[in-house]
């Protein structure tokens, strides 16, 4: 069994939240993650699990602390797993210079370019290593696994669910980067991590995946604030909506007047996301 180290654990909402570190073989570095376990899991019953991916500048703590998801996951008997948003301390030149590349900005993909490819492998980490690790150590039923995320994490959730719908049984997002290949955040990250050939970017872009015929068998739930400062230049859910329509992908895309990009927005609609996943994953 791979070893994990407990950083802290706290009783909460009848269950327990914990933060852990481990030596990641995929990332080649020490990595941290958070887990919420509902009461049933603490009693040994295997529960469905929702992976929650945070956005730029965040850590494994952000979503669990700020989204108010734990309370609703407890009610539904759902475990939450929160990875970090990038490897830490990879030593790649420039990785700590800007908030939208490198540390805190792993984009949940495997880099292929010299420099980045050795450690920036959050794609395989999310898909393979972390699910196996949490199943080994906690009462988690890996066959009932969903994924959601915010902003860069919303991009990650959509891409992982569309490329491996058999592994990720449910999917939702808050203010996701829907078409990274054509917006500044995505162009910068993809050029660095994947190189200049845009053909290699397509499998990391939810809108392009839908255009190429990838779909998810369930309804994709997306909430978007209409007052989000990144809506028009970075997120572009309008383009995802068109691609979903063409692909025949069921999509519930809700726009909310007055809400911005922050966790205050996420808190306002998180209950419905947790319920969405709990229903599909067969939780309480
Ligand atoms: N710092 C960036 C924005 C970064 C940002 O908004 N990050 C979002 C995710 S994309 C977030 O959740 N930040 C952490 C927080 O709100 O706690 C800027 O000034 O443009």
PDB file of C-alpha atoms and ligand atoms in Angstrom:
ATOM      1  CA  UNK A   1       0.000   0.000   0.000  1.00  0.00           C
ATOM      2  CA  UNK A   2       1.397   3.430  -0.877  1.00  0.00           C
ATOM      3  CA  UNK A   3       2.120   5.560   2.123  1.00  0.00           C
ATOM      4  CA  UNK A   4       0.288   8.754   2.974  1.00  0.00           C
ATOM      5  CA  UNK A   5       1.111  11.216   5.739  1.00  0.00           C
ATOM      6  CA  UNK A   6      -1.637  12.937   7.695  1.00  0.00           C
ATOM      7  CA  UNK A   7      -1.166  16.700   7.920  1.00  0.00           C
ATOM      8  CA  UNK A   8      -4.387  17.415   9.818  1.00  0.00           C
ATOM      9  CA  UNK A   9      -7.819  15.869  10.389  1.00  0.00           C
ATOM     10  CA  UNK A  10     -10.952  17.511  11.779  1.00  0.00           C
ATOM     11  CA  UNK A  11     -14.417  16.247  12.661  1.00  0.00           C
ATOM     12  CA  UNK A  12     -17.001  18.162  10.639  1.00  0.00           C
ATOM     13  CA  UNK A  13     -20.658  17.812   9.672  1.00  0.00           C
ATOM     14  CA  UNK A  14     -20.848  14.346  11.248  1.00  0.00           C
ATOM     15  CA  UNK A  15     -17.867  13.204   9.188  1.00  0.00           C
ATOM     16  CA  UNK A  16     -14.225  14.176   8.854  1.00  0.00           C
ATOM     17  CA  UNK A  17     -12.111  16.418   6.666  1.00  0.00           C
ATOM     18  CA  UNK A  18      -8.420  15.621   6.341  1.00  0.00           C
ATOM     19  CA  UNK A  19      -5.382  16.883   4.492  1.00  0.00           C
ATOM     20  CA  UNK A  20      -2.646  14.466   3.502  1.00  0.00           C
ATOM     21  CA  UNK A  21       0.643  14.330   1.630  1.00  0.00           C
ATOM     22  CA  UNK A  22       2.310  11.524  -0.270  1.00  0.00           C
ATOM     23  CA  UNK A  23       5.231  10.891  -2.562  1.00  0.00           C
ATOM     24  CA  UNK A  24       3.593  10.959  -5.989  1.00  0.00           C
ATOM     25  CA  UNK A  25       5.154   8.633  -8.551  1.00  0.00           C
ATOM     26  CA  UNK A  26       3.296  10.452 -11.353  1.00  0.00           C
ATOM     27  CA  UNK A  27       4.462  13.944 -10.390  1.00  0.00           C
ATOM     28  CA  UNK A  28       7.844  12.838  -9.043  1.00  0.00           C
ATOM     29  CA  UNK A  29       7.296  15.114  -6.050  1.00  0.00           C
ATOM     30  CA  UNK A  30       5.562  15.264  -2.701  1.00  0.00           C
ATOM     31  CA  UNK A  31       1.884  16.134  -3.335  1.00  0.00           C
ATOM     32  CA  UNK A  32      -0.965  17.195  -1.072  1.00  0.00           C
ATOM     33  CA  UNK A  33      -4.680  16.489  -1.258  1.00  0.00           C
ATOM     34  CA  UNK A  34      -7.803  16.895   0.858  1.00  0.00           C
ATOM     35  CA  UNK A  35     -10.561  14.363   1.589  1.00  0.00           C
ATOM     36  CA  UNK A  36     -13.977  14.735   3.173  1.00  0.00           C
ATOM     37  CA  UNK A  37     -15.508  11.490   4.440  1.00  0.00           C
ATOM     38  CA  UNK A  38     -19.163  11.360   5.483  1.00  0.00           C
ATOM     39  CA  UNK A  39     -20.184   9.459   8.628  1.00  0.00           C
ATOM     40  CA  UNK A  40     -20.931   6.248   6.709  1.00  0.00           C
ATOM     41  CA  UNK A  41     -17.433   6.092   5.287  1.00  0.00           C
ATOM     42  CA  UNK A  42     -15.962   6.531   8.755  1.00  0.00           C
ATOM     43  CA  UNK A  43     -18.072   3.543   9.778  1.00  0.00           C
ATOM     44  CA  UNK A  44     -16.463   1.517   6.975  1.00  0.00           C
ATOM     45  CA  UNK A  45     -19.172   1.640   4.307  1.00  0.00           C
ATOM     46  CA  UNK A  46     -17.797   2.402   0.835  1.00  0.00           C
ATOM     47  CA  UNK A  47     -19.341   5.622  -0.444  1.00  0.00           C
ATOM     48  CA  UNK A  48     -19.403   7.313  -3.851  1.00  0.00           C
ATOM     49  CA  UNK A  49     -16.837  10.032  -4.407  1.00  0.00           C
ATOM     50  CA  UNK A  50     -16.741  13.423  -6.071  1.00  0.00           C
ATOM     51  CA  UNK A  51     -13.393  14.861  -7.175  1.00  0.00           C
ATOM     52  CA  UNK A  52     -13.364  18.661  -6.873  1.00  0.00           C
ATOM     53  CA  UNK A  53     -10.853  20.615  -8.964  1.00  0.00           C
ATOM     54  CA  UNK A  54     -10.062  24.203  -7.985  1.00  0.00           C
ATOM     55  CA  UNK A  55      -8.946  27.091 -10.179  1.00  0.00           C
ATOM     56  CA  UNK A  56      -5.862  29.209 -10.731  1.00  0.00           C
ATOM     57  CA  UNK A  57      -3.926  30.207  -7.588  1.00  0.00           C
ATOM     58  CA  UNK A  58      -5.768  27.658  -5.421  1.00  0.00           C
ATOM     59  CA  UNK A  59      -4.550  24.653  -3.412  1.00  0.00           C
ATOM     60  CA  UNK A  60      -6.002  21.384  -2.122  1.00  0.00           C
ATOM     61  CA  UNK A  61      -7.569  23.420   0.691  1.00  0.00           C
ATOM     62  CA  UNK A  62      -9.443  26.098  -1.226  1.00  0.00           C
ATOM     63  CA  UNK A  63     -12.513  24.236  -2.444  1.00  0.00           C
ATOM     64  CA  UNK A  64     -13.060  22.321   0.794  1.00  0.00           C
ATOM     65  CA  UNK A  65     -12.793  25.478   2.891  1.00  0.00           C
ATOM     66  CA  UNK A  66     -14.585  28.015   0.689  1.00  0.00           C
ATOM     67  CA  UNK A  67     -17.233  26.224  -1.437  1.00  0.00           C
ATOM     68  CA  UNK A  68     -19.506  25.112   1.424  1.00  0.00           C
ATOM     69  CA  UNK A  69     -19.631  21.723  -0.307  1.00  0.00           C
ATOM     70  CA  UNK A  70     -18.850  19.649   2.781  1.00  0.00           C
ATOM     71  CA  UNK A  71     -22.195  20.249   4.483  1.00  0.00           C
ATOM     72  CA  UNK A  72     -24.125  18.977   1.457  1.00  0.00           C
ATOM     73  CA  UNK A  73     -21.746  16.093   0.765  1.00  0.00           C
ATOM     74  CA  UNK A  74     -22.356  15.006   4.370  1.00  0.00           C
ATOM     75  CA  UNK A  75     -26.118  15.082   3.848  1.00  0.00           C
ATOM     76  CA  UNK A  76     -25.828  12.952   0.714  1.00  0.00           C
ATOM     77  CA  UNK A  77     -23.214  10.516   2.041  1.00  0.00           C
ATOM     78  CA  UNK A  78     -20.729  11.564  -0.631  1.00  0.00           C
ATOM     79  CA  UNK A  79     -16.940  11.683  -0.197  1.00  0.00           C
ATOM     80  CA  UNK A  80     -15.007  14.633  -1.645  1.00  0.00           C
ATOM     81  CA  UNK A  81     -11.428  14.474  -2.911  1.00  0.00           C
ATOM     82  CA  UNK A  82      -9.579  17.738  -3.570  1.00  0.00           C
ATOM     83  CA  UNK A  83      -6.199  17.568  -5.338  1.00  0.00           C
ATOM     84  CA  UNK A  84      -3.734  20.428  -5.493  1.00  0.00           C
ATOM     85  CA  UNK A  85      -3.829  22.554  -8.664  1.00  0.00           C
ATOM     86  CA  UNK A  86      -0.260  21.784  -9.801  1.00  0.00           C
ATOM     87  CA  UNK A  87       2.926  20.097  -8.699  1.00  0.00           C
ATOM     88  CA  UNK A  88       4.869  22.194  -6.181  1.00  0.00           C
ATOM     89  CA  UNK A  89       8.612  22.797  -6.331  1.00  0.00           C
ATOM     90  CA  UNK A  90       9.296  21.241  -9.740  1.00  0.00           C
ATOM     91  CA  UNK A  91      12.027  23.812 -10.328  1.00  0.00           C
ATOM     92  CA  UNK A  92      10.989  24.632 -13.906  1.00  0.00           C
ATOM     93  CA  UNK A  93      12.328  28.057 -14.941  1.00  0.00           C
ATOM     94  CA  UNK A  94       9.490  30.597 -14.783  1.00  0.00           C
ATOM     95  CA  UNK A  95       7.079  28.375 -12.869  1.00  0.00           C
ATOM     96  CA  UNK A  96       6.608  30.937 -10.078  1.00  0.00           C
ATOM     97  CA  UNK A  97       6.615  34.114 -12.173  1.00  0.00           C
ATOM     98  CA  UNK A  98       2.933  34.405 -13.117  1.00  0.00           C
ATOM     99  CA  UNK A  99      -0.270  33.211 -11.460  1.00  0.00           C
ATOM    100  CA  UNK A 100      -1.599  31.537 -14.633  1.00  0.00           C
ATOM    101  CA  UNK A 101       1.328  29.259 -15.508  1.00  0.00           C
ATOM    102  CA  UNK A 102       3.312  26.801 -13.426  1.00  0.00           C
ATOM    103  CA  UNK A 103       2.669  26.649  -9.681  1.00  0.00           C
ATOM    104  CA  UNK A 104      -1.077  26.792  -8.997  1.00  0.00           C
ATOM    105  CA  UNK A 105      -1.843  26.447 -12.702  1.00  0.00           C
ATOM    106  CA  UNK A 106      -1.329  22.823 -13.756  1.00  0.00           C
ATOM    107  CA  UNK A 107      -4.463  22.745 -15.959  1.00  0.00           C
ATOM    108  CA  UNK A 108      -5.045  19.066 -15.032  1.00  0.00           C
ATOM    109  CA  UNK A 109      -3.105  17.785 -18.065  1.00  0.00           C
ATOM    110  CA  UNK A 110       0.163  15.987 -18.805  1.00  0.00           C
ATOM    111  CA  UNK A 111       2.727  18.392 -20.254  1.00  0.00           C
ATOM    112  CA  UNK A 112       4.718  17.137 -23.224  1.00  0.00           C
ATOM    113  CA  UNK A 113       7.316  19.892 -23.614  1.00  0.00           C
ATOM    114  CA  UNK A 114      10.903  19.787 -22.317  1.00  0.00           C
ATOM    115  CA  UNK A 115      11.103  21.349 -18.896  1.00  0.00           C
ATOM    116  CA  UNK A 116       7.453  20.876 -17.991  1.00  0.00           C
ATOM    117  CA  UNK A 117       6.930  17.208 -18.903  1.00  0.00           C
ATOM    118  CA  UNK A 118       8.929  15.705 -16.033  1.00  0.00           C
ATOM    119  CA  UNK A 119       6.615  16.891 -13.243  1.00  0.00           C
ATOM    120  CA  UNK A 120       3.608  18.688 -14.728  1.00  0.00           C
ATOM    121  CA  UNK A 121       1.531  15.522 -15.102  1.00  0.00           C
ATOM    122  CA  UNK A 122      -1.682  16.482 -13.308  1.00  0.00           C
ATOM    123  CA  UNK A 123      -3.725  14.690 -16.016  1.00  0.00           C
ATOM    124  CA  UNK A 124      -2.472  11.225 -15.095  1.00  0.00           C
ATOM    125  CA  UNK A 125      -2.397  12.172 -11.430  1.00  0.00           C
ATOM    126  CA  UNK A 126      -6.130  12.985 -11.466  1.00  0.00           C
ATOM    127  CA  UNK A 127      -7.108  10.078 -13.706  1.00  0.00           C
ATOM    128  CA  UNK A 128      -5.058   7.289 -12.212  1.00  0.00           C
ATOM    129  CA  UNK A 129      -2.785   7.812  -9.209  1.00  0.00           C
ATOM    130  CA  UNK A 130      -5.038   9.819  -6.916  1.00  0.00           C
ATOM    131  CA  UNK A 131      -8.196   7.694  -7.446  1.00  0.00           C
ATOM    132  CA  UNK A 132      -6.188   4.537  -6.673  1.00  0.00           C
ATOM    133  CA  UNK A 133      -4.565   6.116  -3.644  1.00  0.00           C
ATOM    134  CA  UNK A 134      -7.777   7.303  -2.013  1.00  0.00           C
ATOM    135  CA  UNK A 135      -9.469   3.945  -2.687  1.00  0.00           C
ATOM    136  CA  UNK A 136      -6.597   2.183  -0.907  1.00  0.00           C
ATOM    137  CA  UNK A 137      -6.748   4.379   2.165  1.00  0.00           C
ATOM    138  CA  UNK A 138     -10.396   5.344   2.598  1.00  0.00           C
ATOM    139  CA  UNK A 139     -13.850   3.720   2.348  1.00  0.00           C
ATOM    140  CA  UNK A 140     -14.417   5.026  -1.168  1.00  0.00           C
ATOM    141  CA  UNK A 141     -16.200   3.195  -3.996  1.00  0.00           C
ATOM    142  CA  UNK A 142     -14.116   4.068  -7.064  1.00  0.00           C
ATOM    143  CA  UNK A 143     -16.769   2.675  -9.416  1.00  0.00           C
ATOM    144  CA  UNK A 144     -19.070   5.534  -8.376  1.00  0.00           C
ATOM    145  CA  UNK A 145     -16.843   8.497  -9.127  1.00  0.00           C
ATOM    146  CA  UNK A 146     -17.820  11.965 -10.340  1.00  0.00           C
ATOM    147  CA  UNK A 147     -15.890  15.125 -11.113  1.00  0.00           C
ATOM    148  CA  UNK A 148     -16.536  18.844 -10.820  1.00  0.00           C
ATOM    149  CA  UNK A 149     -14.468  21.991 -10.813  1.00  0.00           C
ATOM    150  CA  UNK A 150     -14.223  25.762 -10.921  1.00  0.00           C
ATOM    151  CA  UNK A 151     -12.663  27.847 -13.712  1.00  0.00           C
ATOM    152  CA  UNK A 152      -9.405  26.017 -14.618  1.00  0.00           C
ATOM    153  CA  UNK A 153     -10.823  23.143 -12.543  1.00  0.00           C
ATOM    154  CA  UNK A 154     -14.067  23.324 -14.510  1.00  0.00           C
ATOM    155  CA  UNK A 155     -12.024  22.920 -17.668  1.00  0.00           C
ATOM    156  CA  UNK A 156     -10.316  19.909 -16.065  1.00  0.00           C
ATOM    157  CA  UNK A 157     -13.606  18.345 -15.009  1.00  0.00           C
ATOM    158  CA  UNK A 158     -15.174  18.720 -18.454  1.00  0.00           C
ATOM    159  CA  UNK A 159     -12.128  17.399 -20.307  1.00  0.00           C
ATOM    160  CA  UNK A 160     -11.597  14.406 -18.028  1.00  0.00           C
ATOM    161  CA  UNK A 161     -15.294  13.482 -18.111  1.00  0.00           C
ATOM    162  CA  UNK A 162     -15.545  13.830 -21.903  1.00  0.00           C
ATOM    163  CA  UNK A 163     -12.404  11.776 -22.542  1.00  0.00           C
ATOM    164  CA  UNK A 164     -13.119   9.059 -19.944  1.00  0.00           C
ATOM    165  CA  UNK A 165     -16.898   8.972 -19.381  1.00  0.00           C
ATOM    166  CA  UNK A 166     -16.699   5.375 -18.165  1.00  0.00           C
ATOM    167  CA  UNK A 167     -14.432   6.448 -15.281  1.00  0.00           C
ATOM    168  CA  UNK A 168     -16.144   9.749 -14.396  1.00  0.00           C
ATOM    169  CA  UNK A 169     -19.837   8.919 -14.079  1.00  0.00           C
ATOM    170  CA  UNK A 170     -21.062  12.471 -13.409  1.00  0.00           C
ATOM    171  CA  UNK A 171     -19.749  15.927 -14.261  1.00  0.00           C
ATOM    172  CA  UNK A 172     -20.457  19.564 -13.437  1.00  0.00           C
ATOM    173  CA  UNK A 173     -18.638  22.884 -13.378  1.00  0.00           C
ATOM    174  CA  UNK A 174     -18.714  26.432 -12.074  1.00  0.00           C
ATOM    175  CA  UNK A 175     -17.518  29.097 -14.519  1.00  0.00           C
ATOM    176  CA  UNK A 176     -15.324  26.666 -16.470  1.00  0.00           C
ATOM    177  CA  UNK A 177     -12.765  27.676 -19.090  1.00  0.00           C
ATOM    178  CA  UNK A 178     -14.859  26.144 -21.874  1.00  0.00           C
ATOM    179  CA  UNK A 179     -12.647  26.702 -24.899  1.00  0.00           C
ATOM    180  CA  UNK A 180      -9.053  27.125 -23.618  1.00  0.00           C
ATOM    181  CA  UNK A 181      -7.493  26.850 -27.082  1.00  0.00           C
ATOM    182  CA  UNK A 182      -8.817  30.306 -28.060  1.00  0.00           C
ATOM    183  CA  UNK A 183      -8.551  32.330 -24.821  1.00  0.00           C
ATOM    184  CA  UNK A 184      -5.494  33.961 -23.173  1.00  0.00           C
ATOM    185  CA  UNK A 185      -5.291  31.662 -20.108  1.00  0.00           C
ATOM    186  CA  UNK A 186      -5.504  28.519 -22.229  1.00  0.00           C
ATOM    187  CA  UNK A 187      -3.285  29.707 -25.066  1.00  0.00           C
ATOM    188  CA  UNK A 188      -0.534  30.594 -22.623  1.00  0.00           C
ATOM    189  CA  UNK A 189      -0.747  27.323 -20.698  1.00  0.00           C
ATOM    190  CA  UNK A 190      -1.178  25.054 -23.718  1.00  0.00           C
ATOM    191  CA  UNK A 191       1.701  26.678 -25.620  1.00  0.00           C
ATOM    192  CA  UNK A 192       3.967  26.089 -22.615  1.00  0.00           C
ATOM    193  CA  UNK A 193       2.762  22.620 -21.627  1.00  0.00           C
ATOM    194  CA  UNK A 194       1.881  21.160 -25.050  1.00  0.00           C
ATOM    195  CA  UNK A 195       3.958  23.177 -27.501  1.00  0.00           C
ATOM    196  CA  UNK A 196       3.018  25.372 -30.464  1.00  0.00           C
ATOM    197  CA  UNK A 197       1.206  22.719 -32.540  1.00  0.00           C
ATOM    198  CA  UNK A 198      -2.466  23.500 -31.921  1.00  0.00           C
ATOM    199  CA  UNK A 199      -3.546  20.067 -33.144  1.00  0.00           C
ATOM    200  CA  UNK A 200      -2.135  18.672 -29.888  1.00  0.00           C
ATOM    201  CA  UNK A 201      -4.355  21.030 -27.891  1.00  0.00           C
ATOM    202  CA  UNK A 202      -7.661  19.651 -29.143  1.00  0.00           C
ATOM    203  CA  UNK A 203      -7.949  16.748 -26.709  1.00  0.00           C
ATOM    204  CA  UNK A 204      -7.585  19.204 -23.805  1.00  0.00           C
ATOM    205  CA  UNK A 205     -10.393  21.522 -24.864  1.00  0.00           C
ATOM    206  CA  UNK A 206     -14.001  20.702 -23.927  1.00  0.00           C
ATOM    207  CA  UNK A 207     -15.526  22.616 -26.831  1.00  0.00           C
ATOM    208  CA  UNK A 208     -13.203  20.946 -29.354  1.00  0.00           C
ATOM    209  CA  UNK A 209     -13.839  17.533 -27.784  1.00  0.00           C
ATOM    210  CA  UNK A 210     -17.592  18.012 -28.236  1.00  0.00           C
ATOM    211  CA  UNK A 211     -17.000  19.190 -31.808  1.00  0.00           C
ATOM    212  CA  UNK A 212     -14.994  15.993 -32.382  1.00  0.00           C
ATOM    213  CA  UNK A 213     -17.910  13.889 -31.171  1.00  0.00           C
ATOM    214  CA  UNK A 214     -16.949  13.169 -27.547  1.00  0.00           C
ATOM    215  CA  UNK A 215     -19.971  13.198 -25.269  1.00  0.00           C
ATOM    216  CA  UNK A 216     -20.905  12.258 -21.705  1.00  0.00           C
ATOM    217  CA  UNK A 217     -23.924   9.996 -21.149  1.00  0.00           C
ATOM    218  CA  UNK A 218     -25.328  12.235 -18.393  1.00  0.00           C
ATOM    219  CA  UNK A 219     -26.422  15.871 -18.383  1.00  0.00           C
ATOM    220  CA  UNK A 220     -23.503  18.258 -17.871  1.00  0.00           C
ATOM    221  CA  UNK A 221     -24.469  20.864 -15.249  1.00  0.00           C
ATOM    222  CA  UNK A 222     -22.747  24.255 -15.519  1.00  0.00           C
ATOM    223  CA  UNK A 223     -23.401  27.398 -13.484  1.00  0.00           C
ATOM    224  CA  UNK A 224     -22.012  30.708 -14.664  1.00  0.00           C
ATOM    225  CA  UNK A 225     -22.192  34.170 -13.107  1.00  0.00           C
ATOM    226  CA  UNK A 226     -23.263  36.863 -15.572  1.00  0.00           C
ATOM    227  CA  UNK A 227     -21.129  39.441 -13.712  1.00  0.00           C
ATOM    228  CA  UNK A 228     -18.031  37.205 -13.858  1.00  0.00           C
ATOM    229  CA  UNK A 229     -15.095  39.391 -14.868  1.00  0.00           C
ATOM    230  CA  UNK A 230     -13.626  36.518 -16.910  1.00  0.00           C
ATOM    231  CA  UNK A 231     -16.811  35.491 -18.733  1.00  0.00           C
ATOM    232  CA  UNK A 232     -16.248  37.053 -22.145  1.00  0.00           C
ATOM    233  CA  UNK A 233     -12.482  36.896 -22.520  1.00  0.00           C
ATOM    234  CA  UNK A 234     -11.565  33.629 -20.754  1.00  0.00           C
ATOM    235  CA  UNK A 235     -14.547  31.327 -20.154  1.00  0.00           C
ATOM    236  CA  UNK A 236     -16.815  31.386 -23.265  1.00  0.00           C
ATOM    237  CA  UNK A 237     -19.658  29.042 -22.226  1.00  0.00           C
ATOM    238  CA  UNK A 238     -21.546  30.371 -25.264  1.00  0.00           C
ATOM    239  CA  UNK A 239     -19.202  28.398 -27.518  1.00  0.00           C
ATOM    240  CA  UNK A 240     -19.542  25.245 -25.416  1.00  0.00           C
ATOM    241  CA  UNK A 241     -23.309  25.553 -25.664  1.00  0.00           C
ATOM    242  CA  UNK A 242     -23.170  25.584 -29.465  1.00  0.00           C
ATOM    243  CA  UNK A 243     -20.799  22.603 -29.570  1.00  0.00           C
ATOM    244  CA  UNK A 244     -22.969  20.666 -27.110  1.00  0.00           C
ATOM    245  CA  UNK A 245     -26.030  21.342 -29.279  1.00  0.00           C
ATOM    246  CA  UNK A 246     -24.276  20.038 -32.376  1.00  0.00           C
ATOM    247  CA  UNK A 247     -22.935  16.978 -30.530  1.00  0.00           C
ATOM    248  CA  UNK A 248     -26.310  16.159 -28.996  1.00  0.00           C
ATOM    249  CA  UNK A 249     -24.808  16.542 -25.506  1.00  0.00           C
ATOM    250  CA  UNK A 250     -27.366  17.147 -22.762  1.00  0.00           C
ATOM    251  CA  UNK A 251     -26.306  20.374 -21.065  1.00  0.00           C
ATOM    252  CA  UNK A 252     -27.873  22.434 -18.311  1.00  0.00           C
ATOM    253  CA  UNK A 253     -26.059  25.766 -18.542  1.00  0.00           C
ATOM    254  CA  UNK A 254     -27.465  28.340 -16.145  1.00  0.00           C
ATOM    255  CA  UNK A 255     -26.476  31.989 -16.136  1.00  0.00           C
ATOM    256  CA  UNK A 256     -27.010  33.939 -12.912  1.00  0.00           C
ATOM    257  CA  UNK A 257     -27.376  37.714 -13.002  1.00  0.00           C
ATOM    258  CA  UNK A 258     -25.145  39.620 -10.589  1.00  0.00           C
ATOM    259  CA  UNK A 259     -22.788  36.767  -9.623  1.00  0.00           C
ATOM    260  CA  UNK A 260     -19.020  37.063 -10.161  1.00  0.00           C
ATOM    261  CA  UNK A 261     -16.208  34.479 -10.416  1.00  0.00           C
ATOM    262  CA  UNK A 262     -15.635  34.037  -6.690  1.00  0.00           C
ATOM    263  CA  UNK A 263     -16.395  31.322  -4.169  1.00  0.00           C
ATOM    264  CA  UNK A 264     -19.363  33.446  -3.013  1.00  0.00           C
ATOM    265  CA  UNK A 265     -20.939  32.476  -6.332  1.00  0.00           C
ATOM    266  CA  UNK A 266     -19.981  28.806  -5.889  1.00  0.00           C
ATOM    267  CA  UNK A 267     -21.453  28.743  -2.357  1.00  0.00           C
ATOM    268  CA  UNK A 268     -24.760  29.973  -3.740  1.00  0.00           C
ATOM    269  CA  UNK A 269     -25.316  27.020  -6.058  1.00  0.00           C
ATOM    270  CA  UNK A 270     -23.143  24.234  -4.631  1.00  0.00           C
ATOM    271  CA  UNK A 271     -26.099  22.407  -3.072  1.00  0.00           C
ATOM    272  CA  UNK A 272     -27.567  21.709  -6.506  1.00  0.00           C
ATOM    273  CA  UNK A 273     -24.245  20.439  -7.835  1.00  0.00           C
ATOM    274  CA  UNK A 274     -23.779  18.038  -4.944  1.00  0.00           C
ATOM    275  CA  UNK A 275     -27.341  16.787  -5.451  1.00  0.00           C
ATOM    276  CA  UNK A 276     -26.710  16.369  -9.197  1.00  0.00           C
ATOM    277  CA  UNK A 277     -23.721  14.119  -8.512  1.00  0.00           C
ATOM    278  CA  UNK A 278     -25.335  12.270  -5.600  1.00  0.00           C
ATOM    279  CA  UNK A 279     -28.329  11.364  -7.761  1.00  0.00           C
ATOM    280  CA  UNK A 280     -26.234   9.992 -10.638  1.00  0.00           C
ATOM    281  CA  UNK A 281     -23.742   8.237  -8.361  1.00  0.00           C
ATOM    282  CA  UNK A 282     -26.451   6.611  -6.279  1.00  0.00           C
ATOM    283  CA  UNK A 283     -25.619   8.274  -2.997  1.00  0.00           C
ATOM    284  CA  UNK A 284     -28.258   8.931  -0.328  1.00  0.00           C
TER     285      UNK A 284
HETATM  286  N1  LIG B   1      -5.422  36.433  -9.394  1.00  0.00           N
HETATM  287  C1  LIG B   1      -6.079  36.394 -10.660  1.00  0.00           C
HETATM  288  C2  LIG B   1      -7.384  35.706 -10.584  1.00  0.00           C
HETATM  289  C3  LIG B   1      -7.278  34.334 -10.046  1.00  0.00           C
HETATM  290  C4  LIG B   1      -8.627  33.801  -9.712  1.00  0.00           C
HETATM  291  O1  LIG B   1      -9.673  34.463  -9.827  1.00  0.00           O
HETATM  292  N2  LIG B   1      -8.627  32.583  -9.292  1.00  0.00           N
HETATM  293  C5  LIG B   1      -9.868  31.953  -9.018  1.00  0.00           C
HETATM  294  C6  LIG B   1      -9.915  30.686  -9.818  1.00  0.00           C
HETATM  295  S1  LIG B   1      -9.645  31.001 -11.539  1.00  0.00           S
HETATM  296  C7  LIG B   1      -9.975  31.597  -7.561  1.00  0.00           C
HETATM  297  O2  LIG B   1     -10.786  30.800  -7.195  1.00  0.00           O
HETATM  298  N3  LIG B   1      -9.122  32.176  -6.701  1.00  0.00           N
HETATM  299  C8  LIG B   1      -9.007  31.823  -5.318  1.00  0.00           C
HETATM  300  C9  LIG B   1     -10.069  32.343  -4.400  1.00  0.00           C
HETATM  301  O3  LIG B   1     -10.980  33.065  -4.834  1.00  0.00           O
HETATM  302  O4  LIG B   1     -10.021  31.972  -3.218  1.00  0.00           O
HETATM  303  C10 LIG B   1      -6.313  37.782 -11.192  1.00  0.00           C
HETATM  304  O5  LIG B   1      -6.146  38.704 -10.452  1.00  0.00           O
HETATM  305  O6  LIG B   1      -6.705  37.893 -12.373  1.00  0.00           O
END
